[in-house]
PDB file of C-alpha atoms in Angstrom:
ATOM      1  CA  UNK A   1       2.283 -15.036  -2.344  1.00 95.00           C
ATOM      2  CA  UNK A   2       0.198 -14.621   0.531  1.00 97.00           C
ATOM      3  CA  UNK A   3      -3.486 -14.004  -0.287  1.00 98.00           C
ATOM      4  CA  UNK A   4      -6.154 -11.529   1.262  1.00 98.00           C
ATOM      5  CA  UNK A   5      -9.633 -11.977   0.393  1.00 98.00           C
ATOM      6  CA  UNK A   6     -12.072  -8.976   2.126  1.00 98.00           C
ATOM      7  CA  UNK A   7     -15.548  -9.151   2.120  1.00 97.00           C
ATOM      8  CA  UNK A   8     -18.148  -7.786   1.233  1.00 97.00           C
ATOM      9  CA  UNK A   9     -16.753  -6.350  -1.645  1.00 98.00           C
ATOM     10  CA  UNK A  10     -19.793  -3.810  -1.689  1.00 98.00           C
ATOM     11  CA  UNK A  11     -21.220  -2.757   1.183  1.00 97.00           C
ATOM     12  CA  UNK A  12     -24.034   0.215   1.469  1.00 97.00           C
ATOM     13  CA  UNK A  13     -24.215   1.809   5.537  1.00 97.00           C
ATOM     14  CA  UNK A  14     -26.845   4.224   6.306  1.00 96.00           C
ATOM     15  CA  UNK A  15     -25.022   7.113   8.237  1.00 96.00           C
ATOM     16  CA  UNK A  16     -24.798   6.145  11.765  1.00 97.00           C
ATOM     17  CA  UNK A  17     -25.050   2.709  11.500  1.00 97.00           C
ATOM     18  CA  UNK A  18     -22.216   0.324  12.390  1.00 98.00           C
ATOM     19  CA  UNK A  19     -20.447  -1.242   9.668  1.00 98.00           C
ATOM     20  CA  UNK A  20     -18.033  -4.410   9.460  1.00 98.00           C
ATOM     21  CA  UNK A  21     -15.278  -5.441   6.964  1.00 98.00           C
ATOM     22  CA  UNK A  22     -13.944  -8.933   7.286  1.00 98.00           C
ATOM     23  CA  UNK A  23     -10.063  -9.574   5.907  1.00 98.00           C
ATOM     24  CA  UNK A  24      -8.860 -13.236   5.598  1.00 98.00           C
ATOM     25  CA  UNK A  25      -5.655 -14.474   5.108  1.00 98.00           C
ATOM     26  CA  UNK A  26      -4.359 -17.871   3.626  1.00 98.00           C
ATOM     27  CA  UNK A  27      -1.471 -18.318   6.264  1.00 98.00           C
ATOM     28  CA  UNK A  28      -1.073 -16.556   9.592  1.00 98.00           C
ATOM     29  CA  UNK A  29       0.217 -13.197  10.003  1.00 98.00           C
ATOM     30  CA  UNK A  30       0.863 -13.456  13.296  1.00 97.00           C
ATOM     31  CA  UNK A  31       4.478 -13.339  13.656  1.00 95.00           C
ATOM     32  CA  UNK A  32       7.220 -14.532  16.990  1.00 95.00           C
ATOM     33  CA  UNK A  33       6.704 -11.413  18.352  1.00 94.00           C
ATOM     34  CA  UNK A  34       3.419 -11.778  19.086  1.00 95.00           C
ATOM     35  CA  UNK A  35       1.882  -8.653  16.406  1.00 96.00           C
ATOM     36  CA  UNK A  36      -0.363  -9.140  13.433  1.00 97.00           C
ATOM     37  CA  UNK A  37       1.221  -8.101  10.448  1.00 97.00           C
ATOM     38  CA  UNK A  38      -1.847  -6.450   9.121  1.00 98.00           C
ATOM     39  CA  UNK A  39      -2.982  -2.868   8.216  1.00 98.00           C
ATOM     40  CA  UNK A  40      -6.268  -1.211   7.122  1.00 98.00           C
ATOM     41  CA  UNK A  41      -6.361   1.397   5.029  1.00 98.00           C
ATOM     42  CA  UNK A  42      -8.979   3.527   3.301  1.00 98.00           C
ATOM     43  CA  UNK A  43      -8.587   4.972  -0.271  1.00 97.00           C
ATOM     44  CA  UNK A  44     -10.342   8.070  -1.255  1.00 95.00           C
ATOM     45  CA  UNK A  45     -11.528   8.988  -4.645  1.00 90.00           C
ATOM     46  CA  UNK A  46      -8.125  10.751  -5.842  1.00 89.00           C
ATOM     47  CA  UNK A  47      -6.467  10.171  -3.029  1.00 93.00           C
ATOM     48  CA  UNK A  48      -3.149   7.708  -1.710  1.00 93.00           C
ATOM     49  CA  UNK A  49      -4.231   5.071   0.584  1.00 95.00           C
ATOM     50  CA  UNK A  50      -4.402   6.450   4.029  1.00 96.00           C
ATOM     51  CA  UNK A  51      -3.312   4.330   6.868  1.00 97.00           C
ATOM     52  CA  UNK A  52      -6.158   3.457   9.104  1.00 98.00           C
ATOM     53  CA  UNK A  53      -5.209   0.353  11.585  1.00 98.00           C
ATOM     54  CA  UNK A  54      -1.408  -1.135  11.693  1.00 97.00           C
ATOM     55  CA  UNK A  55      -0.347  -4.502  13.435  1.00 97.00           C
ATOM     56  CA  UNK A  56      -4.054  -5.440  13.681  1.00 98.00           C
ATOM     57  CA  UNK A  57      -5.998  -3.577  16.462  1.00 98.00           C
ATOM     58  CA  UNK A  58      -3.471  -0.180  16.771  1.00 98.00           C
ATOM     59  CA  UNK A  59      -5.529   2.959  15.497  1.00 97.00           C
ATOM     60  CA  UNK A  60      -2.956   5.225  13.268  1.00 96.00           C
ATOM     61  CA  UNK A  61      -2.545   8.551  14.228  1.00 93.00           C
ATOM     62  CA  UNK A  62      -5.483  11.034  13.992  1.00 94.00           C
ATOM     63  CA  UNK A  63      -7.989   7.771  12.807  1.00 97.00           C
ATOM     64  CA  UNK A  64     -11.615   8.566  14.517  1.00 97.00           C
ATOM     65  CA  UNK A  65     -11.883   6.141  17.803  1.00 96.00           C
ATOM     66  CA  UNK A  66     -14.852   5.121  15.566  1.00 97.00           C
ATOM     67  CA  UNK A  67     -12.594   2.783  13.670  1.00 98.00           C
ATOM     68  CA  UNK A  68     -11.409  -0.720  15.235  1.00 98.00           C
ATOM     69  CA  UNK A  69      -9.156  -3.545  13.804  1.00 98.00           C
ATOM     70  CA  UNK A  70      -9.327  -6.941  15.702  1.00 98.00           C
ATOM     71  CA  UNK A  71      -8.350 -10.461  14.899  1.00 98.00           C
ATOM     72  CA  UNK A  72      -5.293 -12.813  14.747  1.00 97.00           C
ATOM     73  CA  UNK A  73      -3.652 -15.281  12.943  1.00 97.00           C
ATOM     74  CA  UNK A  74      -5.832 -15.281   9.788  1.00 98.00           C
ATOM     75  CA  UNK A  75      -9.320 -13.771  10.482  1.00 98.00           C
ATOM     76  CA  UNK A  76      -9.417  -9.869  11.020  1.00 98.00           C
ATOM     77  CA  UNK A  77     -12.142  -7.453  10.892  1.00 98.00           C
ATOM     78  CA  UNK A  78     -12.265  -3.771  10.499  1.00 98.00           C
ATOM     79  CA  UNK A  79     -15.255  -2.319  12.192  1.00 98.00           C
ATOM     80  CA  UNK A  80     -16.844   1.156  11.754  1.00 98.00           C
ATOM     81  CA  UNK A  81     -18.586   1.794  14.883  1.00 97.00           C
ATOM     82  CA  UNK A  82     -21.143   5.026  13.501  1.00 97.00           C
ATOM     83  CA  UNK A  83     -20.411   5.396   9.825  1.00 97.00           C
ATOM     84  CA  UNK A  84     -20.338   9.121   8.681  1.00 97.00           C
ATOM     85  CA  UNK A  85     -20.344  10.222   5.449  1.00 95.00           C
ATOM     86  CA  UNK A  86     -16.414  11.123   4.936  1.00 95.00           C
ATOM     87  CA  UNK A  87     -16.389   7.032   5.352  1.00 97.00           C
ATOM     88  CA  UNK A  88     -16.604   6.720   1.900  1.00 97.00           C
ATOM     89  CA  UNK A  89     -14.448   5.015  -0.308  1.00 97.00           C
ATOM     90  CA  UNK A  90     -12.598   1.878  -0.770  1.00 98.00           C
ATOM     91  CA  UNK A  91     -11.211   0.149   2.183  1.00 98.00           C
ATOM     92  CA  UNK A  92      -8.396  -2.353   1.586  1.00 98.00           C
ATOM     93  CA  UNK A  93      -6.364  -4.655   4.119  1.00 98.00           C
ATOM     94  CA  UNK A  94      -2.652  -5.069   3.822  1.00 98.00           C
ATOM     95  CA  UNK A  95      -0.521  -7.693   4.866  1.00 98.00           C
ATOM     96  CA  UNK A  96       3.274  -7.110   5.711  1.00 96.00           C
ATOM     97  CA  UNK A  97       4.660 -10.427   7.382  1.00 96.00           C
ATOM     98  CA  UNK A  98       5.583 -12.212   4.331  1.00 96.00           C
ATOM     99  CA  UNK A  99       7.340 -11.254   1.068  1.00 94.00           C
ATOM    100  CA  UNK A 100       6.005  -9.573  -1.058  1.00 95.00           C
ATOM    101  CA  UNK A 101       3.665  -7.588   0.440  1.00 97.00           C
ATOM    102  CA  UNK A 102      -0.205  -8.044  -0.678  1.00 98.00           C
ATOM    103  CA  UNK A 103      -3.156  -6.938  -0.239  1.00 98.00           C
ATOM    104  CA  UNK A 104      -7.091  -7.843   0.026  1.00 98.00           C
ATOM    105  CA  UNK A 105      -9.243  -6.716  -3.342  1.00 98.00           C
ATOM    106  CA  UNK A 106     -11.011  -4.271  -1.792  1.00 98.00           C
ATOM    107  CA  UNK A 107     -13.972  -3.118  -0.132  1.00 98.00           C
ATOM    108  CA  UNK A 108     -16.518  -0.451  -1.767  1.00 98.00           C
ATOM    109  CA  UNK A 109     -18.400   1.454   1.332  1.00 97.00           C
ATOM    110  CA  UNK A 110     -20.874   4.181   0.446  1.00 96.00           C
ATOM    111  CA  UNK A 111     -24.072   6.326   2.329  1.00 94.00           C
ATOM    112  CA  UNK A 112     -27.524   4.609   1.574  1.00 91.00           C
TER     113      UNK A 112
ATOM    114  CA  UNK B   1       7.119  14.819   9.386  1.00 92.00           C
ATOM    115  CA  UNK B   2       7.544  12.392   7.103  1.00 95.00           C
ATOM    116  CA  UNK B   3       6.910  13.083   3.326  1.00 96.00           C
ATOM    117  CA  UNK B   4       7.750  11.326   0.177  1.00 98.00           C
ATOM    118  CA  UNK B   5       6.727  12.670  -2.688  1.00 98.00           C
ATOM    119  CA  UNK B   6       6.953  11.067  -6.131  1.00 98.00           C
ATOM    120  CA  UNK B   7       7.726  12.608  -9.374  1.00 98.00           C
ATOM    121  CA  UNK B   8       8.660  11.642 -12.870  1.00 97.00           C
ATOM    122  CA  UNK B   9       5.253  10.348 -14.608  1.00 97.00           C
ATOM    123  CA  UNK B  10       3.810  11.181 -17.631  1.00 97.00           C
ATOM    124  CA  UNK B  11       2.729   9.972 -20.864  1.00 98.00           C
ATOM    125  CA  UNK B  12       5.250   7.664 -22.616  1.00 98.00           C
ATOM    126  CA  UNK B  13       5.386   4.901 -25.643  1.00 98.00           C
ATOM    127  CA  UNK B  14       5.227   1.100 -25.642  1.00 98.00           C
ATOM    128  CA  UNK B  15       8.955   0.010 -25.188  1.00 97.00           C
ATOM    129  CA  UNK B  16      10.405   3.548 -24.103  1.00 98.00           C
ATOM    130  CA  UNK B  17      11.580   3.820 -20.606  1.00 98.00           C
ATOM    131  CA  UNK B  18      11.032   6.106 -17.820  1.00 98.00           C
ATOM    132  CA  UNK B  19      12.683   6.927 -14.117  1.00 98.00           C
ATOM    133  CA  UNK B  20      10.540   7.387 -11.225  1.00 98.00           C
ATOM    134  CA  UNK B  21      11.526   9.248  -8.384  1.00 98.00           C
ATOM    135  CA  UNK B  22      10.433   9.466  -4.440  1.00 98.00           C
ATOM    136  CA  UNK B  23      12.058  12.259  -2.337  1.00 98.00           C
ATOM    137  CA  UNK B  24      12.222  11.718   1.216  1.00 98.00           C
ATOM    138  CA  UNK B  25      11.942  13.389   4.190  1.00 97.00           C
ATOM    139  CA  UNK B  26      11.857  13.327   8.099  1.00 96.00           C
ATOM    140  CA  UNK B  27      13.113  10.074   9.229  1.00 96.00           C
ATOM    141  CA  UNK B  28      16.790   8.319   7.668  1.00 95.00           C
ATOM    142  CA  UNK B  29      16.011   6.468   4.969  1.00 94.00           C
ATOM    143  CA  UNK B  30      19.094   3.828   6.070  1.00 93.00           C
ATOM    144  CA  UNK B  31      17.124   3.026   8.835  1.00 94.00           C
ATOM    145  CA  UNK B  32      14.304   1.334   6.424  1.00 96.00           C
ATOM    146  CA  UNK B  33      13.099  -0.307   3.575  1.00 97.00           C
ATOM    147  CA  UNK B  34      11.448   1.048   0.548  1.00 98.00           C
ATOM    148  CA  UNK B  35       8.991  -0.358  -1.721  1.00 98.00           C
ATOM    149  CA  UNK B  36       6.795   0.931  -4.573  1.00 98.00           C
ATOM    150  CA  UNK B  37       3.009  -0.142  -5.485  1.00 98.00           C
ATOM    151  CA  UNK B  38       1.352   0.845  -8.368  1.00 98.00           C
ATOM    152  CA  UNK B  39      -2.550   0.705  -9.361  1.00 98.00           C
ATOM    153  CA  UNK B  40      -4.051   0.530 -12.590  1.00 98.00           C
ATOM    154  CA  UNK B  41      -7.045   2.655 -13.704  1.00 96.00           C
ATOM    155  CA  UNK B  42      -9.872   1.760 -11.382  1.00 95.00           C
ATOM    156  CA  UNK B  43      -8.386  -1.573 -10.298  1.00 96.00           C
ATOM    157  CA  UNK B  44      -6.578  -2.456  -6.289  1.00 96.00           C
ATOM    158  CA  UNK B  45      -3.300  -1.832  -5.317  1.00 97.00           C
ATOM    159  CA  UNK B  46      -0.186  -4.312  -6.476  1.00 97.00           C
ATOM    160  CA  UNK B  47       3.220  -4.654  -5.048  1.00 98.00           C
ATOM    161  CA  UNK B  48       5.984  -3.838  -7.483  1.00 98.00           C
ATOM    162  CA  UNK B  49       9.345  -3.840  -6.131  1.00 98.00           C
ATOM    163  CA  UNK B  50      11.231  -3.709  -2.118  1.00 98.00           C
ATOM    164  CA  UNK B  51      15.133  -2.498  -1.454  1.00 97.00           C
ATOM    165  CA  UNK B  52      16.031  -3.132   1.585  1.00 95.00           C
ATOM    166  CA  UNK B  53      17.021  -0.403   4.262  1.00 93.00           C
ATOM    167  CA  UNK B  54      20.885  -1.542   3.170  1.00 90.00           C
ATOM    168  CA  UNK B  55      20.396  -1.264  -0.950  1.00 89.00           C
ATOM    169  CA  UNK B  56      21.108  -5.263  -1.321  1.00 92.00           C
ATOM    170  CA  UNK B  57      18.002  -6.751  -0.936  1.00 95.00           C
ATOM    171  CA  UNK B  58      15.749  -6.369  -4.051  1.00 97.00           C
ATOM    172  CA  UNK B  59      12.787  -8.244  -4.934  1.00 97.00           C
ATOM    173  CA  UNK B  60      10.291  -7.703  -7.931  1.00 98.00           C
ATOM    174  CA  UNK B  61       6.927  -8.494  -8.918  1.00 97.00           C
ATOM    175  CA  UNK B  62       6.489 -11.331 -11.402  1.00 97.00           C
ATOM    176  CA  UNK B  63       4.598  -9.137 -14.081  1.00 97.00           C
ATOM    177  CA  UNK B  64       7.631  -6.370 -14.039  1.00 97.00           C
ATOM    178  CA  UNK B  65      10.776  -8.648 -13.228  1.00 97.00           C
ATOM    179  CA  UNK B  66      13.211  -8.154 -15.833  1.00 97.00           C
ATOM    180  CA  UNK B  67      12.006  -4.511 -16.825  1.00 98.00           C
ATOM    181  CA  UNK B  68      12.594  -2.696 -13.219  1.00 98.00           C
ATOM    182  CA  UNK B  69      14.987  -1.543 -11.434  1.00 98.00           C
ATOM    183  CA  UNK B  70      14.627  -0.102  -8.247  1.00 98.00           C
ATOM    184  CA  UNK B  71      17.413   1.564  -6.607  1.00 97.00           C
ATOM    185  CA  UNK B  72      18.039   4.613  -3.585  1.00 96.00           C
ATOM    186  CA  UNK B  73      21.028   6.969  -3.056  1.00 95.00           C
ATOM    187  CA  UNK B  74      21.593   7.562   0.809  1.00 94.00           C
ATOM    188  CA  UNK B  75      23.037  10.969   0.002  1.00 95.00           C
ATOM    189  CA  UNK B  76      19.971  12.193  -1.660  1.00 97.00           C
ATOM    190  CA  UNK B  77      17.236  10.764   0.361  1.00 96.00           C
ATOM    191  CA  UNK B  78      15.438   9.753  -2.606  1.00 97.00           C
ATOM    192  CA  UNK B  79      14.626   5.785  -4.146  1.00 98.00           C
ATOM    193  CA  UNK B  80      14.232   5.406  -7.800  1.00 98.00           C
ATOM    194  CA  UNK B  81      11.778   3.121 -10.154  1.00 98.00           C
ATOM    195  CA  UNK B  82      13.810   2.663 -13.446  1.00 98.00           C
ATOM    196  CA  UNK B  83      11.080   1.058 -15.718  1.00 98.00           C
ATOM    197  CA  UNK B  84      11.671  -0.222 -19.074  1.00 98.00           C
ATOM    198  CA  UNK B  85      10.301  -1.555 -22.013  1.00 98.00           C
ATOM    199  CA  UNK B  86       6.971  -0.521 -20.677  1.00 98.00           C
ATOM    200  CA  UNK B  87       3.833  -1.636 -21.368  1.00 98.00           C
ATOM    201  CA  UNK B  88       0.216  -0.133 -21.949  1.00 98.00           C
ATOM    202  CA  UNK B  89      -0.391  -2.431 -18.871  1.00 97.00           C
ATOM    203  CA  UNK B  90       2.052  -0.884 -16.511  1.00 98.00           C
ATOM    204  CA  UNK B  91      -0.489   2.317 -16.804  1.00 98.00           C
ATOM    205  CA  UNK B  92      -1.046   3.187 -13.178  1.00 98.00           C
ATOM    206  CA  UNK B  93      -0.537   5.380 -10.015  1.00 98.00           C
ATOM    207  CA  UNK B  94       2.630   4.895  -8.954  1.00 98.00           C
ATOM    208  CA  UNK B  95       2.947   5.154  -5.061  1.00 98.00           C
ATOM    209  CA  UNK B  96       6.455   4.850  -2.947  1.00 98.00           C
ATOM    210  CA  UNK B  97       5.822   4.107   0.503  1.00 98.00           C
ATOM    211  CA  UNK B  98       8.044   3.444   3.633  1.00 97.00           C
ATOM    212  CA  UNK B  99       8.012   0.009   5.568  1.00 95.00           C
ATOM    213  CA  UNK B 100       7.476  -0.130   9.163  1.00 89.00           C
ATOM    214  CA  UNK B 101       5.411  -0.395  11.877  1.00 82.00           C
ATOM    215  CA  UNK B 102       3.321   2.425  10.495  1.00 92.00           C
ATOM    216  CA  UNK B 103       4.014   2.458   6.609  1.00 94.00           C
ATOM    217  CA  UNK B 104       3.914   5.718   5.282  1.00 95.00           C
ATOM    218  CA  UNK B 105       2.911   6.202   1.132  1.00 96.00           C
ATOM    219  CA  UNK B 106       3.337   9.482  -1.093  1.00 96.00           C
ATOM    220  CA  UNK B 107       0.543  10.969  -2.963  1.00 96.00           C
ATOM    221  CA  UNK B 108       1.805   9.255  -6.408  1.00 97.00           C
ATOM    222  CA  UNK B 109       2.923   9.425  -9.927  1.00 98.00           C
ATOM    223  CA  UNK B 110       0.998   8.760 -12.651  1.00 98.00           C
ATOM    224  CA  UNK B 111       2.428   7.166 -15.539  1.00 98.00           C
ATOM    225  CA  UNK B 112       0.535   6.525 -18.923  1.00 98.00           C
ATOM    226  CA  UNK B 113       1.958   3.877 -21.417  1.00 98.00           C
ATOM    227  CA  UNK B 114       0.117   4.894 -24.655  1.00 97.00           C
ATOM    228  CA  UNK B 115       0.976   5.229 -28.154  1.00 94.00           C
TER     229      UNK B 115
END
């Protein structure tokens, strides 16, 4: 299976301060066509996983402009450009290209 | 609008069974494939089981092969977890979510394995 490793796995932001999530993979996701199989999403306490980023860079819709995906191939980021405080929560990436789906361990981001 | 919405958790024994459901709505389920991702008290999220948008392709995770089913009915718009011989470690959330370009997830069932 295909493995995701995020990091930091913890990472304290002071409210409008950027913040950056880093998502590597352990063989590309970049498939023929030319998209990045890989989503961001953000888990709140109680809450399903909401989808965030999909194929890499494209912003889901109603995600704040604040929120960015980048990369290809193996390295992607996530990047929180102000952080506000409904940020909070556990941000995982998500990898769809190869069978069976996995995903990274997950990222912890709370207010300082 | 797309919705699926799970239903069919609760409490059960070691070695019973139990039948998850997710209801569908607002696209044709035909059209995709349907998988179903559980997570454990306070841990990530783990694949369990894919159909494919046809019903013939199935694939399961290695720590429920043999003990899941997953299955959909067209007619219905609904997909199905059968689960048995459970396990106090199959305790989790249990989410069905739509492939695609945009996956889409339900809110979850949660299923206890306790005696």
């Amino acid at each position: 299976d295909t493995v995701l490793t995020q990091s930091p796995l913890s990472l304290p932001v002071t409210p409008g301060e950027p913040a950056s999530i880093s998502c590597m993979s352990n063989e590309s996701l970049l498939h023929s066509n030319e998209y990045n199989y890989l989503d961001w999403y953000l888990q709140k306490p109680g809450q399903s996983p909401q989808l965030l980023i999909y194929l890499a860079s494209t912003r889901a819709s109603g995600v704040p402009d604040r929120f960015s995906g980048s990369g290809s191939g193996t390295d992607f980021t996530l990047e929180i450009s102000r952080v506000e405080a409904e940020d909070v929560g556990i941000y995982y990436c998500m990898q769809t290209l190869h069978t069976p789906p996995t995903f990274g361990q997950g990222t912890r981001l709370d207010i300082k | 609008q797309v919705h699926l919405v799970e239903s069919g958790g609760g409490v059960v024994q070691p070695g019973k069974s139990l039948t998850l459901s997710c209801a569908t709505s607002g696209f044709r389920l035909s059209n995709y494939g349907m998988h179903w991702v559980r997570q454990a008290p306070g841990k990530g999220l783990e694949w369990v089981a894919l159909i494919g948008y046809d019903g013939y392709k199935k694939s399961y995770a290695d720590s429920v092969r043999g003990r899941v089913t997953i299955s959909r009915d067209e007619a219905k718009s609904t997909v199905y977890l059968q689960m048995n011989r459970l396990r106090v470690e199959d305790t989790a959330v249990y989410y069905c979510a739509r492939e695609g370009g945009q996956w889409a997830w339900g809110q979850g069932a949660r299923v206890t394995v306790s005696s």
